[in-house]
Short mmCIF file of N, CA, C and O in Angstrom, two decimals:
data_model
loop_
_atom_site.label_atom_id
_atom_site.label_comp_id
_atom_site.label_asym_id
_atom_site.label_seq_id
_atom_site.Cartn_x
_atom_site.Cartn_y
_atom_site.Cartn_z
N UNK A 82 -33.65 9.30 -21.31
CA UNK A 82 -32.57 9.40 -20.35
C UNK A 82 -31.56 8.29 -20.58
O UNK A 82 -31.94 7.15 -20.81
N UNK A 83 -30.35 8.66 -20.48
CA UNK A 83 -29.30 7.66 -20.64
C UNK A 83 -28.81 7.24 -19.26
O UNK A 83 -28.53 8.07 -18.42
N UNK A 84 -28.76 5.95 -19.09
CA UNK A 84 -28.23 5.45 -17.83
C UNK A 84 -26.77 5.13 -18.02
O UNK A 84 -26.35 4.67 -19.07
N UNK A 85 -26.04 5.39 -17.00
CA UNK A 85 -24.62 5.08 -17.03
C UNK A 85 -24.47 3.59 -16.74
O UNK A 85 -24.63 3.14 -15.61
N UNK A 86 -24.20 2.83 -17.79
CA UNK A 86 -24.11 1.38 -17.61
C UNK A 86 -22.72 0.94 -17.19
O UNK A 86 -22.52 -0.21 -16.87
N UNK A 87 -21.78 1.88 -17.20
CA UNK A 87 -20.43 1.52 -16.76
C UNK A 87 -20.37 1.54 -15.25
O UNK A 87 -20.73 2.52 -14.61
N UNK A 88 -19.96 0.44 -14.71
CA UNK A 88 -19.80 0.35 -13.25
C UNK A 88 -18.33 0.22 -12.92
O UNK A 88 -17.55 -0.31 -13.71
N UNK A 89 -17.99 0.71 -11.77
CA UNK A 89 -16.62 0.54 -11.30
C UNK A 89 -16.41 -0.93 -10.99
O UNK A 89 -17.28 -1.59 -10.43
N UNK A 90 -15.27 -1.46 -11.37
CA UNK A 90 -15.03 -2.88 -11.08
C UNK A 90 -14.99 -3.11 -9.58
O UNK A 90 -14.43 -2.31 -8.82
N UNK A 91 -15.64 -4.18 -9.19
CA UNK A 91 -15.64 -4.51 -7.77
C UNK A 91 -14.26 -5.01 -7.39
O UNK A 91 -13.60 -5.72 -8.15
N UNK A 92 -13.84 -4.64 -6.21
CA UNK A 92 -12.50 -5.07 -5.79
C UNK A 92 -12.57 -6.53 -5.37
O UNK A 92 -13.45 -6.96 -4.65
N UNK A 93 -11.64 -7.28 -5.87
CA UNK A 93 -11.56 -8.69 -5.51
C UNK A 93 -10.55 -8.85 -4.38
O UNK A 93 -9.73 -7.97 -4.15
N UNK A 94 -10.59 -9.97 -3.69
CA UNK A 94 -9.63 -10.17 -2.60
C UNK A 94 -8.19 -10.08 -3.05
O UNK A 94 -7.33 -9.64 -2.31
N UNK A 95 -7.91 -10.46 -4.30
CA UNK A 95 -6.52 -10.39 -4.76
C UNK A 95 -6.08 -8.95 -4.94
O UNK A 95 -4.92 -8.63 -4.74
N UNK A 96 -6.99 -8.06 -5.31
CA UNK A 96 -6.62 -6.65 -5.47
C UNK A 96 -6.33 -6.01 -4.12
O UNK A 96 -5.50 -5.12 -4.03
N UNK A 97 -7.00 -6.45 -3.09
CA UNK A 97 -6.78 -5.88 -1.76
C UNK A 97 -5.41 -6.29 -1.21
O UNK A 97 -4.86 -5.60 -0.38
N UNK A 98 -4.87 -7.40 -1.66
CA UNK A 98 -3.60 -7.91 -1.15
C UNK A 98 -2.40 -7.41 -1.93
O UNK A 98 -1.29 -7.81 -1.65
N UNK A 99 -2.60 -6.57 -2.93
CA UNK A 99 -1.47 -6.13 -3.74
C UNK A 99 -0.40 -5.41 -2.93
O UNK A 99 0.77 -5.68 -3.12
N UNK A 100 -0.75 -4.50 -2.02
CA UNK A 100 0.32 -3.89 -1.21
C UNK A 100 1.04 -4.92 -0.34
O UNK A 100 2.26 -4.85 -0.18
N UNK A 101 0.32 -5.88 0.17
CA UNK A 101 0.94 -6.92 0.99
C UNK A 101 1.87 -7.78 0.14
O UNK A 101 2.95 -8.17 0.58
N UNK A 102 1.44 -8.07 -1.10
CA UNK A 102 2.29 -8.85 -1.99
C UNK A 102 3.56 -8.09 -2.34
O UNK A 102 4.64 -8.67 -2.43
N UNK A 103 3.41 -6.78 -2.55
CA UNK A 103 4.59 -5.97 -2.87
C UNK A 103 5.55 -5.95 -1.70
O UNK A 103 6.77 -6.06 -1.89
N UNK A 104 5.01 -5.83 -0.49
CA UNK A 104 5.85 -5.82 0.71
C UNK A 104 6.54 -7.17 0.89
O UNK A 104 7.72 -7.23 1.19
N UNK A 105 5.79 -8.25 0.69
CA UNK A 105 6.38 -9.59 0.82
C UNK A 105 7.47 -9.81 -0.21
O UNK A 105 8.51 -10.41 0.08
N UNK A 106 7.26 -9.31 -1.42
CA UNK A 106 8.28 -9.44 -2.46
C UNK A 106 9.55 -8.69 -2.11
O UNK A 106 10.66 -9.17 -2.32
N UNK A 107 9.38 -7.49 -1.56
CA UNK A 107 10.54 -6.68 -1.16
C UNK A 107 11.30 -7.37 -0.03
O UNK A 107 12.53 -7.39 -0.01
N UNK A 108 10.58 -7.92 0.94
CA UNK A 108 11.21 -8.62 2.05
C UNK A 108 11.98 -9.82 1.54
O UNK A 108 13.11 -10.09 1.96
N UNK A 109 11.38 -10.56 0.60
CA UNK A 109 12.05 -11.73 0.03
C UNK A 109 13.33 -11.34 -0.70
O UNK A 109 14.36 -11.98 -0.53
N UNK A 110 13.26 -10.27 -1.50
CA UNK A 110 14.44 -9.80 -2.22
C UNK A 110 15.55 -9.38 -1.26
O UNK A 110 16.72 -9.70 -1.47
N UNK A 111 15.18 -8.68 -0.20
CA UNK A 111 16.16 -8.22 0.78
C UNK A 111 16.80 -9.40 1.50
O UNK A 111 18.02 -9.43 1.71
N UNK A 112 15.99 -10.39 1.88
CA UNK A 112 16.54 -11.57 2.56
C UNK A 112 17.50 -12.32 1.64
O UNK A 112 18.56 -12.76 2.07
N UNK A 113 17.11 -12.49 0.36
CA UNK A 113 17.98 -13.20 -0.57
C UNK A 113 19.29 -12.45 -0.77
O UNK A 113 20.36 -13.06 -0.85
N UNK A 114 19.23 -11.12 -0.83
CA UNK A 114 20.45 -10.32 -0.96
C UNK A 114 21.35 -10.53 0.25
O UNK A 114 22.54 -10.75 0.11
N UNK A 115 20.77 -10.46 1.44
CA UNK A 115 21.54 -10.63 2.68
C UNK A 115 22.12 -12.04 2.75
O UNK A 115 23.28 -12.23 3.13
N UNK A 116 21.33 -13.04 2.39
CA UNK A 116 21.78 -14.42 2.44
C UNK A 116 22.92 -14.66 1.46
O UNK A 116 23.90 -15.33 1.79
N UNK A 117 22.82 -14.11 0.25
CA UNK A 117 23.90 -14.25 -0.73
C UNK A 117 25.16 -13.54 -0.26
O UNK A 117 26.27 -14.01 -0.50
N UNK A 118 24.99 -12.41 0.40
CA UNK A 118 26.14 -11.66 0.90
C UNK A 118 26.89 -12.46 1.96
O UNK A 118 28.11 -12.47 1.99
N UNK A 119 26.15 -13.14 2.83
CA UNK A 119 26.76 -13.80 3.98
C UNK A 119 27.04 -15.29 3.77
O UNK A 119 27.49 -15.96 4.68
N UNK A 120 26.78 -15.81 2.59
CA UNK A 120 27.03 -17.22 2.32
C UNK A 120 28.51 -17.43 2.00
O UNK A 120 29.07 -16.75 1.14
N UNK A 121 29.12 -18.39 2.69
CA UNK A 121 30.54 -18.69 2.47
C UNK A 121 30.65 -19.67 1.31
O UNK A 121 30.01 -20.73 1.30
N UNK A 122 31.45 -19.30 0.33
CA UNK A 122 31.68 -20.15 -0.84
C UNK A 122 33.04 -20.82 -0.73
O UNK A 122 33.93 -20.34 -0.02
N UNK A 123 33.22 -21.91 -1.46
CA UNK A 123 34.49 -22.65 -1.42
C UNK A 123 35.66 -21.81 -1.91
O UNK A 123 36.77 -21.91 -1.40
N UNK A 124 35.41 -20.98 -2.91
CA UNK A 124 36.51 -20.21 -3.50
C UNK A 124 36.87 -18.95 -2.71
O UNK A 124 37.82 -18.25 -3.06
N UNK A 125 36.13 -18.65 -1.65
CA UNK A 125 36.42 -17.47 -0.84
C UNK A 125 37.70 -17.67 -0.04
O UNK A 125 37.89 -18.72 0.57
N UNK A 126 38.56 -16.65 0.00
CA UNK A 126 39.73 -16.74 0.87
C UNK A 126 39.31 -16.73 2.34
O UNK A 126 38.17 -16.41 2.68
N UNK A 127 40.24 -17.07 3.20
CA UNK A 127 39.94 -17.17 4.63
C UNK A 127 39.42 -15.86 5.20
O UNK A 127 38.45 -15.85 5.95
N UNK A 128 40.02 -14.73 4.79
CA UNK A 128 39.60 -13.45 5.36
C UNK A 128 38.19 -13.07 4.89
O UNK A 128 37.43 -12.45 5.63
N UNK A 129 37.80 -13.47 3.68
CA UNK A 129 36.44 -13.19 3.19
C UNK A 129 35.44 -14.04 3.97
O UNK A 129 34.36 -13.58 4.35
N UNK A 130 35.81 -15.31 4.23
CA UNK A 130 34.94 -16.17 5.02
C UNK A 130 34.73 -15.62 6.43
O UNK A 130 33.62 -15.64 6.96
N UNK A 131 35.82 -15.11 7.02
CA UNK A 131 35.70 -14.51 8.36
C UNK A 131 34.81 -13.26 8.32
O UNK A 131 34.00 -13.03 9.22
N UNK A 132 34.94 -12.48 7.26
CA UNK A 132 34.11 -11.28 7.13
C UNK A 132 32.64 -11.66 6.96
O UNK A 132 31.75 -11.01 7.53
N UNK A 133 32.38 -12.73 6.23
CA UNK A 133 31.00 -13.17 6.04
C UNK A 133 30.40 -13.69 7.34
O UNK A 133 29.22 -13.50 7.61
N UNK A 134 31.21 -14.35 8.15
CA UNK A 134 30.72 -14.78 9.47
C UNK A 134 30.40 -13.55 10.31
O UNK A 134 29.40 -13.51 11.02
N UNK A 135 31.25 -12.53 10.21
CA UNK A 135 30.99 -11.28 10.91
C UNK A 135 29.70 -10.62 10.44
O UNK A 135 28.93 -10.08 11.24
N UNK A 136 29.43 -10.68 9.14
CA UNK A 136 28.19 -10.11 8.60
C UNK A 136 26.99 -10.86 9.16
O UNK A 136 25.99 -10.25 9.54
N UNK A 137 27.09 -12.19 9.23
CA UNK A 137 25.99 -12.99 9.82
C UNK A 137 25.75 -12.60 11.28
O UNK A 137 24.62 -12.42 11.71
N UNK A 138 26.83 -12.50 12.05
CA UNK A 138 26.69 -12.13 13.46
C UNK A 138 26.10 -10.73 13.61
O UNK A 138 25.25 -10.50 14.49
N UNK A 139 26.52 -9.82 12.74
CA UNK A 139 25.97 -8.46 12.77
C UNK A 139 24.47 -8.48 12.48
O UNK A 139 23.69 -7.80 13.15
N UNK A 140 24.04 -9.28 11.52
CA UNK A 140 22.62 -9.41 11.20
C UNK A 140 21.83 -9.98 12.37
O UNK A 140 20.73 -9.53 12.66
N UNK A 141 22.39 -10.97 13.03
CA UNK A 141 21.71 -11.56 14.19
C UNK A 141 21.58 -10.53 15.31
O UNK A 141 20.54 -10.42 15.95
N UNK A 142 22.64 -9.75 15.53
CA UNK A 142 22.57 -8.70 16.56
C UNK A 142 21.51 -7.65 16.24
O UNK A 142 20.79 -7.19 17.12
N UNK A 143 21.41 -7.28 14.97
CA UNK A 143 20.38 -6.31 14.58
C UNK A 143 18.99 -6.88 14.83
O UNK A 143 18.12 -6.19 15.37
N UNK A 144 18.77 -8.13 14.45
CA UNK A 144 17.46 -8.74 14.68
C UNK A 144 17.13 -8.84 16.16
O UNK A 144 15.99 -8.62 16.57
N UNK A 145 18.12 -9.18 16.98
CA UNK A 145 17.88 -9.25 18.42
C UNK A 145 17.58 -7.87 19.00
O UNK A 145 16.74 -7.73 19.89
N UNK A 146 18.24 -6.84 18.49
CA UNK A 146 17.99 -5.49 18.97
C UNK A 146 16.61 -4.99 18.56
O UNK A 146 15.95 -4.27 19.30
N UNK A 147 16.15 -5.39 17.38
CA UNK A 147 14.86 -4.93 16.89
C UNK A 147 13.68 -5.73 17.45
O UNK A 147 12.56 -5.23 17.47
N UNK A 148 13.92 -6.94 17.91
CA UNK A 148 12.82 -7.79 18.33
C UNK A 148 11.96 -7.20 19.44
O UNK A 148 10.73 -7.30 19.37
N UNK A 149 12.51 -6.55 20.48
CA UNK A 149 11.61 -5.96 21.47
C UNK A 149 10.75 -4.84 20.88
O UNK A 149 9.57 -4.72 21.21
N UNK A 150 11.31 -4.07 19.98
CA UNK A 150 10.54 -3.00 19.35
C UNK A 150 9.43 -3.56 18.48
O UNK A 150 8.32 -3.02 18.45
N UNK A 151 9.72 -4.65 17.79
CA UNK A 151 8.70 -5.28 16.95
C UNK A 151 7.59 -5.85 17.81
O UNK A 151 6.41 -5.72 17.50
N UNK A 152 7.96 -6.49 18.93
CA UNK A 152 6.95 -7.05 19.83
C UNK A 152 6.06 -5.96 20.42
O UNK A 152 4.85 -6.12 20.53
N UNK A 153 6.66 -4.84 20.79
CA UNK A 153 5.87 -3.72 21.31
C UNK A 153 4.95 -3.19 20.22
O UNK A 153 3.78 -2.86 20.49
N UNK A 154 5.43 -3.12 19.00
CA UNK A 154 4.59 -2.68 17.89
C UNK A 154 3.40 -3.59 17.67
O UNK A 154 2.28 -3.13 17.46
N UNK A 155 3.63 -4.92 17.72
CA UNK A 155 2.52 -5.86 17.58
C UNK A 155 1.54 -5.71 18.73
O UNK A 155 0.32 -5.75 18.53
N UNK A 156 2.04 -5.54 19.94
CA UNK A 156 1.18 -5.37 21.09
C UNK A 156 0.31 -4.13 20.94
O UNK A 156 -0.91 -4.17 21.17
N UNK A 157 0.91 -3.03 20.51
CA UNK A 157 0.14 -1.78 20.32
C UNK A 157 -0.89 -1.96 19.20
O UNK A 157 -2.00 -1.43 19.29
N UNK A 158 -0.54 -2.71 18.14
CA UNK A 158 -1.48 -2.95 17.05
C UNK A 158 -2.67 -3.74 17.53
O UNK A 158 -3.82 -3.45 17.18
N UNK A 159 -2.42 -4.77 18.35
CA UNK A 159 -3.54 -5.56 18.85
C UNK A 159 -4.40 -4.74 19.81
O UNK A 159 -5.62 -4.88 19.80
N UNK A 160 -3.79 -3.89 20.62
CA UNK A 160 -4.57 -3.05 21.54
C UNK A 160 -5.41 -2.07 20.74
O UNK A 160 -6.59 -1.82 21.05
N UNK A 161 -4.84 -1.48 19.68
CA UNK A 161 -5.57 -0.53 18.87
C UNK A 161 -6.72 -1.20 18.11
O UNK A 161 -7.76 -0.58 17.89
N UNK A 162 -6.52 -2.44 17.71
CA UNK A 162 -7.56 -3.15 16.96
C UNK A 162 -8.69 -3.64 17.87
O UNK A 162 -9.81 -3.85 17.41
N UNK A 163 -8.41 -3.80 19.13
CA UNK A 163 -9.43 -4.32 20.06
C UNK A 163 -10.44 -3.29 20.45
O UNK A 163 -10.42 -2.18 20.27
#
């Protein structure tokens, strides 16, 4: 009789975190894109600087609008996990 000596590789903790690492990488890329978009440079004309300030304010408003929804999501996650 032949025994199957090939075993499936055991999952290591780093393999389990791959989706989380991918998500963290995407979040980092998105933040850097947004930060570069809204950063005022010396060579920017006045109207571009004003537009970039508007972009920053718009981003802050979006985060403030989403924060209650995110908090409710975390609350529901903790209730579901308990």
